Amino acid sequence: MTRAARYPAPAITLVLEVAVHTYDARLALGAPQPLPDQAALDGVDEFLSTSCAGPYAWPHKPSVVDYHATEGRSWRLTLSADGVRSTRLPTSGTLPATAAGQDPDPADASLRGTASDLVLALYGRVPVDSLKLDGDRHLFDQLLAWDPDA
């Protein structure tokens, strides 16, 4: 996903850029290391809110995609012809109770992994299949191939 450069948020972008390039350099040396937790958590939030969200018409079936970091944060990407919206989901234990303990609005697909792995997947550094994927795998193929500016 190369959309990250469209709307940079200077402070977070710089930290994230350094973290991702450090990962790249360590990978080239054969010793990749995960991104620092806080930089990665901020990076997921930044990528979804600046590189995906906006008034861009989603050209496919309306869908909902969730991203869950094992560090305890989650995000939801809502895709429709009216635009793409990114929201941060409440932390575990703060959702309203449901009959079966289920999310009242389940996602069509979700990715779960460390925040570092989520960022690296969003930036195409690791394959989506290296994370825990639930639901419609095809949605991630569509997201990776989608160019909202086209």
PDB file of C-alpha atoms in Angstrom:
ATOM      1  CA  MET A   1       0.000   0.000   0.000  1.00  0.00           C
ATOM      2  CA  THR A   2       1.770   3.066  -1.197  1.00  0.00           C
ATOM      3  CA  ARG A   3      -0.913   5.560  -0.146  1.00  0.00           C
ATOM      4  CA  ALA A   4       0.960   6.381   3.079  1.00  0.00           C
ATOM      5  CA  ALA A   5       2.695   9.414   1.596  1.00  0.00           C
ATOM      6  CA  ARG A   6      -0.547  11.219   0.659  1.00  0.00           C
ATOM      7  CA  TYR A   7      -1.356  12.836   3.981  1.00  0.00           C
ATOM      8  CA  PRO A   8       1.641  12.747   6.280  1.00  0.00           C
ATOM      9  CA  ALA A   9       1.230  13.594   9.951  1.00  0.00           C
ATOM     10  CA  PRO A  10       4.736  14.981  10.550  1.00  0.00           C
ATOM     11  CA  ALA A  11       5.657  13.782  14.039  1.00  0.00           C
ATOM     12  CA  ILE A  12       4.156  10.310  13.887  1.00  0.00           C
ATOM     13  CA  THR A  13       5.135   9.837  10.264  1.00  0.00           C
ATOM     14  CA  LEU A  14       8.781  10.589  10.981  1.00  0.00           C
ATOM     15  CA  VAL A  15       8.955   8.133  13.896  1.00  0.00           C
ATOM     16  CA  LEU A  16       7.141   5.475  11.902  1.00  0.00           C
ATOM     17  CA  GLU A  17       9.282   6.065   8.822  1.00  0.00           C
ATOM     18  CA  VAL A  18      12.459   5.641  10.859  1.00  0.00           C
ATOM     19  CA  ALA A  19      11.077   2.493  12.504  1.00  0.00           C
ATOM     20  CA  VAL A  20      10.067   0.907   9.181  1.00  0.00           C
ATOM     21  CA  HIS A  21      13.377   1.805   7.509  1.00  0.00           C
ATOM     22  CA  THR A  22      15.269   0.423  10.513  1.00  0.00           C
ATOM     23  CA  TYR A  23      13.279  -2.795  10.094  1.00  0.00           C
ATOM     24  CA  ASP A  24      14.239  -2.828   6.385  1.00  0.00           C
ATOM     25  CA  ALA A  25      17.931  -2.337   7.198  1.00  0.00           C
ATOM     26  CA  ARG A  26      17.922  -5.086   9.819  1.00  0.00           C
ATOM     27  CA  LEU A  27      16.072  -7.369   7.406  1.00  0.00           C
ATOM     28  CA  ALA A  28      18.767  -6.748   4.783  1.00  0.00           C
ATOM     29  CA  LEU A  29      21.352  -7.790   7.372  1.00  0.00           C
ATOM     30  CA  GLY A  30      19.366 -10.934   8.165  1.00  0.00           C
ATOM     31  CA  ALA A  31      18.375  -9.813  11.661  1.00  0.00           C
ATOM     32  CA  PRO A  32      14.923  -8.176  11.471  1.00  0.00           C
ATOM     33  CA  GLN A  33      13.475  -6.868  14.730  1.00  0.00           C
ATOM     34  CA  PRO A  34       9.885  -5.841  15.466  1.00  0.00           C
ATOM     35  CA  LEU A  35       9.014  -2.160  15.544  1.00  0.00           C
ATOM     36  CA  PRO A  36       8.837  -0.552  19.008  1.00  0.00           C
ATOM     37  CA  ASP A  37       5.360  -1.100  20.491  1.00  0.00           C
ATOM     38  CA  GLN A  38       4.280   2.539  20.794  1.00  0.00           C
ATOM     39  CA  ALA A  39       5.560   3.467  17.328  1.00  0.00           C
ATOM     40  CA  ALA A  40       3.750   0.455  15.876  1.00  0.00           C
ATOM     41  CA  LEU A  41       0.464   1.193  17.686  1.00  0.00           C
ATOM     42  CA  ASP A  42       0.590   4.804  16.514  1.00  0.00           C
ATOM     43  CA  GLY A  43       1.560   3.551  13.062  1.00  0.00           C
ATOM     44  CA  VAL A  44      -1.515   1.355  12.654  1.00  0.00           C
ATOM     45  CA  ASP A  45      -3.727   4.240  13.718  1.00  0.00           C
ATOM     46  CA  GLU A  46      -1.957   6.670  11.386  1.00  0.00           C
ATOM     47  CA  PHE A  47      -1.996   4.359   8.373  1.00  0.00           C
ATOM     48  CA  LEU A  48      -5.686   3.543   8.652  1.00  0.00           C
ATOM     49  CA  SER A  49      -6.761   7.132   9.333  1.00  0.00           C
ATOM     50  CA  THR A  50      -4.552   8.895   6.775  1.00  0.00           C
ATOM     51  CA  SER A  51      -3.825   6.354   4.054  1.00  0.00           C
ATOM     52  CA  CYS A  52      -7.154   4.555   3.879  1.00  0.00           C
ATOM     53  CA  ALA A  53      -9.894   6.747   5.339  1.00  0.00           C
ATOM     54  CA  GLY A  54     -11.434   9.543   3.325  1.00  0.00           C
ATOM     55  CA  PRO A  55     -14.106  10.404   0.789  1.00  0.00           C
ATOM     56  CA  TYR A  56     -12.879   7.682  -1.542  1.00  0.00           C
ATOM     57  CA  ALA A  57     -15.614   5.513  -3.045  1.00  0.00           C
ATOM     58  CA  TRP A  58     -14.953   1.862  -2.269  1.00  0.00           C
ATOM     59  CA  PRO A  59     -15.534   0.152  -5.641  1.00  0.00           C
ATOM     60  CA  HIS A  60     -16.495  -3.213  -4.165  1.00  0.00           C
ATOM     61  CA  LYS A  61     -19.253  -4.567  -1.943  1.00  0.00           C
ATOM     62  CA  PRO A  62     -19.582  -2.493   1.268  1.00  0.00           C
ATOM     63  CA  SER A  63     -17.491  -4.160   3.950  1.00  0.00           C
ATOM     64  CA  VAL A  64     -16.108  -3.863   7.441  1.00  0.00           C
ATOM     65  CA  VAL A  65     -12.539  -4.866   8.302  1.00  0.00           C
ATOM     66  CA  ASP A  66     -11.107  -4.995  11.820  1.00  0.00           C
ATOM     67  CA  TYR A  67      -7.463  -4.861  12.873  1.00  0.00           C
ATOM     68  CA  HIS A  68      -6.590  -6.189  16.343  1.00  0.00           C
ATOM     69  CA  ALA A  69      -3.200  -5.624  17.972  1.00  0.00           C
ATOM     70  CA  THR A  70      -2.265  -8.136  20.635  1.00  0.00           C
ATOM     71  CA  GLU A  71      -1.151  -5.136  22.719  1.00  0.00           C
ATOM     72  CA  GLY A  72      -4.838  -4.393  23.307  1.00  0.00           C
ATOM     73  CA  ARG A  73      -5.925  -1.883  20.651  1.00  0.00           C
ATOM     74  CA  SER A  74      -8.318  -2.466  17.772  1.00  0.00           C
ATOM     75  CA  TRP A  75      -9.444  -0.471  14.751  1.00  0.00           C
ATOM     76  CA  ARG A  76     -12.303  -0.765  12.283  1.00  0.00           C
ATOM     77  CA  LEU A  77     -12.222   0.219   8.619  1.00  0.00           C
ATOM     78  CA  THR A  78     -15.707   0.726   7.144  1.00  0.00           C
ATOM     79  CA  LEU A  79     -15.671   0.629   3.343  1.00  0.00           C
ATOM     80  CA  SER A  80     -18.578   1.874   1.215  1.00  0.00           C
ATOM     81  CA  ALA A  81     -19.382   3.817  -1.934  1.00  0.00           C
ATOM     82  CA  ASP A  82     -19.838   6.880   0.312  1.00  0.00           C
ATOM     83  CA  GLY A  83     -16.240   6.710   1.544  1.00  0.00           C
ATOM     84  CA  VAL A  84     -13.912   4.906   3.895  1.00  0.00           C
ATOM     85  CA  ARG A  85     -14.017   5.531   7.627  1.00  0.00           C
ATOM     86  CA  SER A  86     -11.493   4.459  10.244  1.00  0.00           C
ATOM     87  CA  THR A  87     -12.507   4.215  13.906  1.00  0.00           C
ATOM     88  CA  ARG A  88     -10.778   2.977  16.992  1.00  0.00           C
ATOM     89  CA  LEU A  89     -12.747   0.212  18.675  1.00  0.00           C
ATOM     90  CA  PRO A  90     -13.315   0.196  22.429  1.00  0.00           C
ATOM     91  CA  THR A  91     -10.860  -1.868  24.412  1.00  0.00           C
ATOM     92  CA  SER A  92     -11.848  -5.292  25.645  1.00  0.00           C
ATOM     93  CA  GLY A  93     -14.410  -5.211  28.405  1.00  0.00           C
ATOM     94  CA  THR A  94     -15.872  -1.839  27.412  1.00  0.00           C
ATOM     95  CA  LEU A  95     -18.236  -3.073  24.690  1.00  0.00           C
ATOM     96  CA  PRO A  96     -21.909  -3.364  25.662  1.00  0.00           C
ATOM     97  CA  ALA A  97     -22.869  -6.869  26.708  1.00  0.00           C
ATOM     98  CA  THR A  98     -24.533  -8.992  24.052  1.00  0.00           C
ATOM     99  CA  ALA A  99     -26.544 -12.186  24.343  1.00  0.00           C
ATOM    100  CA  ALA A 100     -23.739 -14.516  23.325  1.00  0.00           C
ATOM    101  CA  GLY A 101     -20.837 -12.238  24.186  1.00  0.00           C
ATOM    102  CA  GLN A 102     -20.384 -11.475  20.485  1.00  0.00           C
ATOM    103  CA  ASP A 103     -19.506  -8.172  18.860  1.00  0.00           C
ATOM    104  CA  PRO A 104     -22.911  -6.681  17.954  1.00  0.00           C
ATOM    105  CA  ASP A 105     -21.572  -5.696  14.503  1.00  0.00           C
ATOM    106  CA  PRO A 106     -19.098  -8.364  13.412  1.00  0.00           C
ATOM    107  CA  ALA A 107     -16.558  -7.533  10.742  1.00  0.00           C
ATOM    108  CA  ASP A 108     -16.467  -9.194   7.340  1.00  0.00           C
ATOM    109  CA  ALA A 109     -12.763  -9.846   7.888  1.00  0.00           C
ATOM    110  CA  SER A 110     -10.151  -9.199  10.542  1.00  0.00           C
ATOM    111  CA  LEU A 111      -6.414  -9.351  11.074  1.00  0.00           C
ATOM    112  CA  ARG A 112      -4.842 -10.065  14.437  1.00  0.00           C
ATOM    113  CA  GLY A 113      -1.201  -9.802  15.375  1.00  0.00           C
ATOM    114  CA  THR A 114       1.283  -7.590  17.124  1.00  0.00           C
ATOM    115  CA  ALA A 115       1.048  -3.911  16.243  1.00  0.00           C
ATOM    116  CA  SER A 116       4.458  -4.293  14.600  1.00  0.00           C
ATOM    117  CA  ASP A 117       3.215  -7.119  12.384  1.00  0.00           C
ATOM    118  CA  LEU A 118       0.065  -5.145  11.505  1.00  0.00           C
ATOM    119  CA  VAL A 119       2.115  -2.107  10.431  1.00  0.00           C
ATOM    120  CA  LEU A 120       4.542  -4.264   8.471  1.00  0.00           C
ATOM    121  CA  ALA A 121       1.617  -5.946   6.679  1.00  0.00           C
ATOM    122  CA  LEU A 122      -0.022  -2.585   5.924  1.00  0.00           C
ATOM    123  CA  TYR A 123       3.241  -1.353   4.404  1.00  0.00           C
ATOM    124  CA  GLY A 124       3.733  -4.573   2.450  1.00  0.00           C
ATOM    125  CA  ARG A 125       6.791  -5.702   4.420  1.00  0.00           C
ATOM    126  CA  VAL A 126       5.228  -8.975   5.573  1.00  0.00           C
ATOM    127  CA  PRO A 127       2.430 -10.964   3.920  1.00  0.00           C
ATOM    128  CA  VAL A 128      -1.088 -10.628   5.315  1.00  0.00           C
ATOM    129  CA  ASP A 129      -1.137 -14.422   5.579  1.00  0.00           C
ATOM    130  CA  SER A 130       1.577 -14.241   8.266  1.00  0.00           C
ATOM    131  CA  LEU A 131      -1.035 -12.791  10.662  1.00  0.00           C
ATOM    132  CA  LYS A 132      -4.163 -14.435  12.048  1.00  0.00           C
ATOM    133  CA  LEU A 133      -6.843 -13.784   9.483  1.00  0.00           C
ATOM    134  CA  ASP A 134     -10.548 -14.372  10.046  1.00  0.00           C
ATOM    135  CA  GLY A 135     -13.361 -13.926   7.555  1.00  0.00           C
ATOM    136  CA  ASP A 136     -13.134 -12.975   3.909  1.00  0.00           C
ATOM    137  CA  ARG A 137      -9.471 -13.156   2.859  1.00  0.00           C
ATOM    138  CA  HIS A 138     -10.377 -11.638  -0.513  1.00  0.00           C
ATOM    139  CA  LEU A 139     -11.101  -8.288   1.198  1.00  0.00           C
ATOM    140  CA  PHE A 140      -7.415  -7.922   2.050  1.00  0.00           C
ATOM    141  CA  ASP A 141      -6.462  -8.621  -1.571  1.00  0.00           C
ATOM    142  CA  GLN A 142      -8.902  -5.895  -2.632  1.00  0.00           C
ATOM    143  CA  LEU A 143      -7.525  -3.451  -0.059  1.00  0.00           C
ATOM    144  CA  LEU A 144      -3.922  -4.089  -1.084  1.00  0.00           C
ATOM    145  CA  ALA A 145      -4.746  -3.629  -4.781  1.00  0.00           C
ATOM    146  CA  TRP A 146      -7.015  -0.590  -4.277  1.00  0.00           C
ATOM    147  CA  ASP A 147      -5.837   2.852  -5.355  1.00  0.00           C
ATOM    148  CA  PRO A 148      -8.411   5.386  -4.137  1.00  0.00           C
ATOM    149  CA  ASP A 149      -6.854   8.093  -6.308  1.00  0.00           C
ATOM    150  CA  ALA A 150      -7.379   6.125  -9.527  1.00  0.00           C
TER     151      ALA A 150
END
